[in-house]
Amino acid sequence: MSRVFNFSAGPAVLPEEVLKEAAAEMLDYNGTGMSVMEMSHRSKAYQEIIQTAEKDLRDLMNIPDNYKVLFLQGGASQQFAMIPMNLMKNKVADYIITGQWAKKAFKEAQMYGKARAVASSEDKTFSYIPDCSDLDIDDDADYVYICENNTIYGTKFKTLPNTKGKTLVADVSSCFLSEPVDVSKYGVIYGGVQKNVGPAGVVIVIIREDLITEDTLDGTPTMLKYKIHADNDSLYNTPPAYGIYICGKVFKWLKKMGGLGAMKEHNEKKAAILYDYLDQSKLFKGTVVKEDRSLMNVPFVTGDEELDAKFVKEAKAAGFENLKGHRSVGGMRASIYNAMPIEGVEKLVDFMKKFEAENVK
Ligand SMILES: *Cc1c(COP(=O)(O)O)cnc(C)c1O
């Protein structure tokens, strides 16, 4: 068996240790004589799995007691609707548009109320984060929305926007658990776990309790109400049980690695290897402004589409998978999430150097 270095943006690389553990427990989880996939979500064994997962996540992120942790389905995209349906009491919300995911969320919110785009970086293909220190926030805004790490474009908010006292809602799908966060600065933090935390099928929503109310927009389906999931500890209906179990293992792995502070150091070191090389390469260059660079998603180009395609093809043959950029940007993108070992980035850079030597005349 040989595993490739998988630079996919998502679903993405998971810690090998976690996959091995799950494999060992596949037929008989902890003496139950069955797989986690086969057990009732109301069983004692499963209760312990979901409760331990929540507790470990709370420890890792230092989540204050007045926040609920919800394990839901529907992906990050379902939150694009759940957020306005549950939070738009005044039917006004301000969105900061830093990429396709923020734009999709914004468009969805427009279906339910007055969603306003208060800042955007679309003028330069989302290659930077706009200045959000003094935005024209609506006095009636129910919340201000950001996509904190832009998976497709490779930018990240290094400072949070000044929301002028309004609730901040953040999609952190592609930077979830990559570094410490101050949860108390947000009303809602959410992410699809398939980028940096676990298998597709689970979305984690961390939400301040006062934002969870009965007062949702007319016609909000039961399954799209935060309150129903909060009141039932994410077990109103059958949750994405196996996915939550794997997330729980990743939380344990992160704790063993030293927690989110240690993860941040590790991620900075890893990203620097790639960015330092890009900054001096005569062939490849990064596509976003330096100060807004993501630690997780690193897009780069040669400036020549044919050469980009040749690189992706040769890289694949050498064991570096999924380096093709998103269809809306072109070029390449290396997603280097928590579980990507430093060795993977070092070897990629060695390969890029070799490719550069062979292709720069
Ligand atoms: C991948 C991604 C999404 C969409 O996630 P789904 O789970 O496929 O709905 C939303 N936001 C960000 C930042 C993403 O990276």
PDB file of N, CA, C and O in Angstrom, residues 203-229:
ATOM      1  N   VAL A 203     -21.646  19.185   9.584  1.00  0.00           N
ATOM      2  CA  VAL A 203     -21.296  20.598   9.715  1.00  0.00           C
ATOM      3  C   VAL A 203     -21.423  20.931  11.195  1.00  0.00           C
ATOM      4  O   VAL A 203     -22.365  20.497  11.863  1.00  0.00           O
ATOM      5  N   ILE A 204     -20.425  21.621  11.716  1.00  0.00           N
ATOM      6  CA  ILE A 204     -20.432  21.987  13.142  1.00  0.00           C
ATOM      7  C   ILE A 204     -20.806  23.461  13.259  1.00  0.00           C
ATOM      8  O   ILE A 204     -20.234  24.304  12.552  1.00  0.00           O
ATOM      9  N   VAL A 205     -21.794  23.741  14.107  1.00  0.00           N
ATOM     10  CA  VAL A 205     -22.226  25.119  14.337  1.00  0.00           C
ATOM     11  C   VAL A 205     -22.015  25.438  15.818  1.00  0.00           C
ATOM     12  O   VAL A 205     -22.546  24.742  16.687  1.00  0.00           O
ATOM     13  N   ILE A 206     -21.237  26.471  16.068  1.00  0.00           N
ATOM     14  CA  ILE A 206     -21.019  26.937  17.443  1.00  0.00           C
ATOM     15  C   ILE A 206     -21.763  28.266  17.550  1.00  0.00           C
ATOM     16  O   ILE A 206     -21.452  29.211  16.818  1.00  0.00           O
ATOM     17  N   ILE A 207     -22.772  28.312  18.397  1.00  0.00           N
ATOM     18  CA  ILE A 207     -23.688  29.460  18.381  1.00  0.00           C
ATOM     19  C   ILE A 207     -23.987  29.949  19.799  1.00  0.00           C
ATOM     20  O   ILE A 207     -24.215  29.131  20.706  1.00  0.00           O
ATOM     21  N   ARG A 208     -23.953  31.270  19.957  1.00  0.00           N
ATOM     22  CA  ARG A 208     -24.233  31.867  21.272  1.00  0.00           C
ATOM     23  C   ARG A 208     -25.701  31.644  21.613  1.00  0.00           C
ATOM     24  O   ARG A 208     -26.573  31.788  20.757  1.00  0.00           O
ATOM     25  N   GLU A 209     -25.973  31.284  22.858  1.00  0.00           N
ATOM     26  CA  GLU A 209     -27.316  30.840  23.248  1.00  0.00           C
ATOM     27  C   GLU A 209     -28.418  31.855  22.984  1.00  0.00           C
ATOM     28  O   GLU A 209     -29.520  31.487  22.602  1.00  0.00           O
ATOM     29  N   ASP A 210     -28.115  33.145  23.180  1.00  0.00           N
ATOM     30  CA  ASP A 210     -29.187  34.139  23.004  1.00  0.00           C
ATOM     31  C   ASP A 210     -29.641  34.246  21.542  1.00  0.00           C
ATOM     32  O   ASP A 210     -30.683  34.829  21.266  1.00  0.00           O
ATOM     33  N   LEU A 211     -28.867  33.690  20.617  1.00  0.00           N
ATOM     34  CA  LEU A 211     -29.252  33.741  19.197  1.00  0.00           C
ATOM     35  C   LEU A 211     -30.165  32.567  18.821  1.00  0.00           C
ATOM     36  O   LEU A 211     -30.689  32.505  17.711  1.00  0.00           O
ATOM     37  N   ILE A 212     -30.337  31.646  19.760  1.00  0.00           N
ATOM     38  CA  ILE A 212     -31.174  30.470  19.497  1.00  0.00           C
ATOM     39  C   ILE A 212     -32.563  30.755  20.041  1.00  0.00           C
ATOM     40  O   ILE A 212     -32.771  30.746  21.254  1.00  0.00           O
ATOM     41  N   THR A 213     -33.516  31.033  19.148  1.00  0.00           N
ATOM     42  CA  THR A 213     -34.868  31.386  19.616  1.00  0.00           C
ATOM     43  C   THR A 213     -35.930  30.662  18.789  1.00  0.00           C
ATOM     44  O   THR A 213     -35.634  30.095  17.738  1.00  0.00           O
ATOM     45  N   GLU A 214     -37.168  30.740  19.286  1.00  0.00           N
ATOM     46  CA  GLU A 214     -38.329  30.203  18.556  1.00  0.00           C
ATOM     47  C   GLU A 214     -38.669  31.087  17.361  1.00  0.00           C
ATOM     48  O   GLU A 214     -39.373  30.698  16.446  1.00  0.00           O
ATOM     49  N   ASP A 215     -38.190  32.334  17.458  1.00  0.00           N
ATOM     50  CA  ASP A 215     -38.600  33.379  16.529  1.00  0.00           C
ATOM     51  C   ASP A 215     -37.814  33.293  15.211  1.00  0.00           C
ATOM     52  O   ASP A 215     -36.910  34.079  14.964  1.00  0.00           O
ATOM     53  N   THR A 216     -38.174  32.304  14.390  1.00  0.00           N
ATOM     54  CA  THR A 216     -37.517  32.155  13.086  1.00  0.00           C
ATOM     55  C   THR A 216     -38.436  32.708  12.005  1.00  0.00           C
ATOM     56  O   THR A 216     -39.604  32.994  12.277  1.00  0.00           O
ATOM     57  N   LEU A 217     -37.924  32.864  10.791  1.00  0.00           N
ATOM     58  CA  LEU A 217     -38.769  33.383   9.713  1.00  0.00           C
ATOM     59  C   LEU A 217     -39.944  32.430   9.467  1.00  0.00           C
ATOM     60  O   LEU A 217     -39.819  31.220   9.659  1.00  0.00           O
ATOM     61  N   ASP A 218     -41.082  32.985   9.050  1.00  0.00           N
ATOM     62  CA  ASP A 218     -42.263  32.165   8.760  1.00  0.00           C
ATOM     63  C   ASP A 218     -41.900  31.084   7.750  1.00  0.00           C
ATOM     64  O   ASP A 218     -41.235  31.368   6.760  1.00  0.00           O
ATOM     65  N   GLY A 219     -42.343  29.886   8.008  1.00  0.00           N
ATOM     66  CA  GLY A 219     -42.123  28.803   7.051  1.00  0.00           C
ATOM     67  C   GLY A 219     -40.801  28.086   7.219  1.00  0.00           C
ATOM     68  O   GLY A 219     -40.480  27.198   6.434  1.00  0.00           O
ATOM     69  N   THR A 220     -40.017  28.463   8.229  1.00  0.00           N
ATOM     70  CA  THR A 220     -38.740  27.767   8.441  1.00  0.00           C
ATOM     71  C   THR A 220     -39.021  26.295   8.791  1.00  0.00           C
ATOM     72  O   THR A 220     -39.717  26.017   9.764  1.00  0.00           O
ATOM     73  N   PRO A 221     -38.499  25.363   8.001  1.00  0.00           N
ATOM     74  CA  PRO A 221     -38.737  23.948   8.319  1.00  0.00           C
ATOM     75  C   PRO A 221     -38.154  23.577   9.681  1.00  0.00           C
ATOM     76  O   PRO A 221     -37.136  24.142  10.092  1.00  0.00           O
ATOM     77  N   THR A 222     -38.796  22.659  10.357  1.00  0.00           N
ATOM     78  CA  THR A 222     -38.339  22.218  11.682  1.00  0.00           C
ATOM     79  C   THR A 222     -36.850  21.877  11.685  1.00  0.00           C
ATOM     80  O   THR A 222     -36.107  22.272  12.575  1.00  0.00           O
ATOM     81  N   MET A 223     -36.427  21.146  10.650  1.00  0.00           N
ATOM     82  CA  MET A 223     -35.035  20.686  10.601  1.00  0.00           C
ATOM     83  C   MET A 223     -34.037  21.831  10.407  1.00  0.00           C
ATOM     84  O   MET A 223     -32.829  21.635  10.542  1.00  0.00           O
ATOM     85  N   LEU A 224     -34.531  23.008  10.046  1.00  0.00           N
ATOM     86  CA  LEU A 224     -33.618  24.134   9.834  1.00  0.00           C
ATOM     87  C   LEU A 224     -33.644  25.123  10.992  1.00  0.00           C
ATOM     88  O   LEU A 224     -33.130  26.227  10.889  1.00  0.00           O
ATOM     89  N   LYS A 225     -34.250  24.709  12.111  1.00  0.00           N
ATOM     90  CA  LYS A 225     -34.269  25.578  13.293  1.00  0.00           C
ATOM     91  C   LYS A 225     -33.138  25.188  14.239  1.00  0.00           C
ATOM     92  O   LYS A 225     -33.056  24.034  14.672  1.00  0.00           O
ATOM     93  N   TYR A 226     -32.310  26.155  14.585  1.00  0.00           N
ATOM     94  CA  TYR A 226     -31.236  25.866  15.538  1.00  0.00           C
ATOM     95  C   TYR A 226     -31.812  25.361  16.861  1.00  0.00           C
ATOM     96  O   TYR A 226     -31.242  24.500  17.509  1.00  0.00           O
ATOM     97  N   LYS A 227     -32.969  25.919  17.246  1.00  0.00           N
ATOM     98  CA  LYS A 227     -33.516  25.602  18.569  1.00  0.00           C
ATOM     99  C   LYS A 227     -33.835  24.112  18.707  1.00  0.00           C
ATOM    100  O   LYS A 227     -33.556  23.509  19.736  1.00  0.00           O
ATOM    101  N   ILE A 228     -34.388  23.537  17.648  1.00  0.00           N
ATOM    102  CA  ILE A 228     -34.774  22.125  17.727  1.00  0.00           C
ATOM    103  C   ILE A 228     -33.532  21.251  17.941  1.00  0.00           C
ATOM    104  O   ILE A 228     -33.540  20.290  18.711  1.00  0.00           O
ATOM    105  N   HIS A 229     -32.434  21.612  17.255  1.00  0.00           N
ATOM    106  CA  HIS A 229     -31.201  20.823  17.397  1.00  0.00           C
ATOM    107  C   HIS A 229     -30.529  21.089  18.742  1.00  0.00           C
ATOM    108  O   HIS A 229     -30.004  20.164  19.373  1.00  0.00           O
TER     109      HIS A 229
END
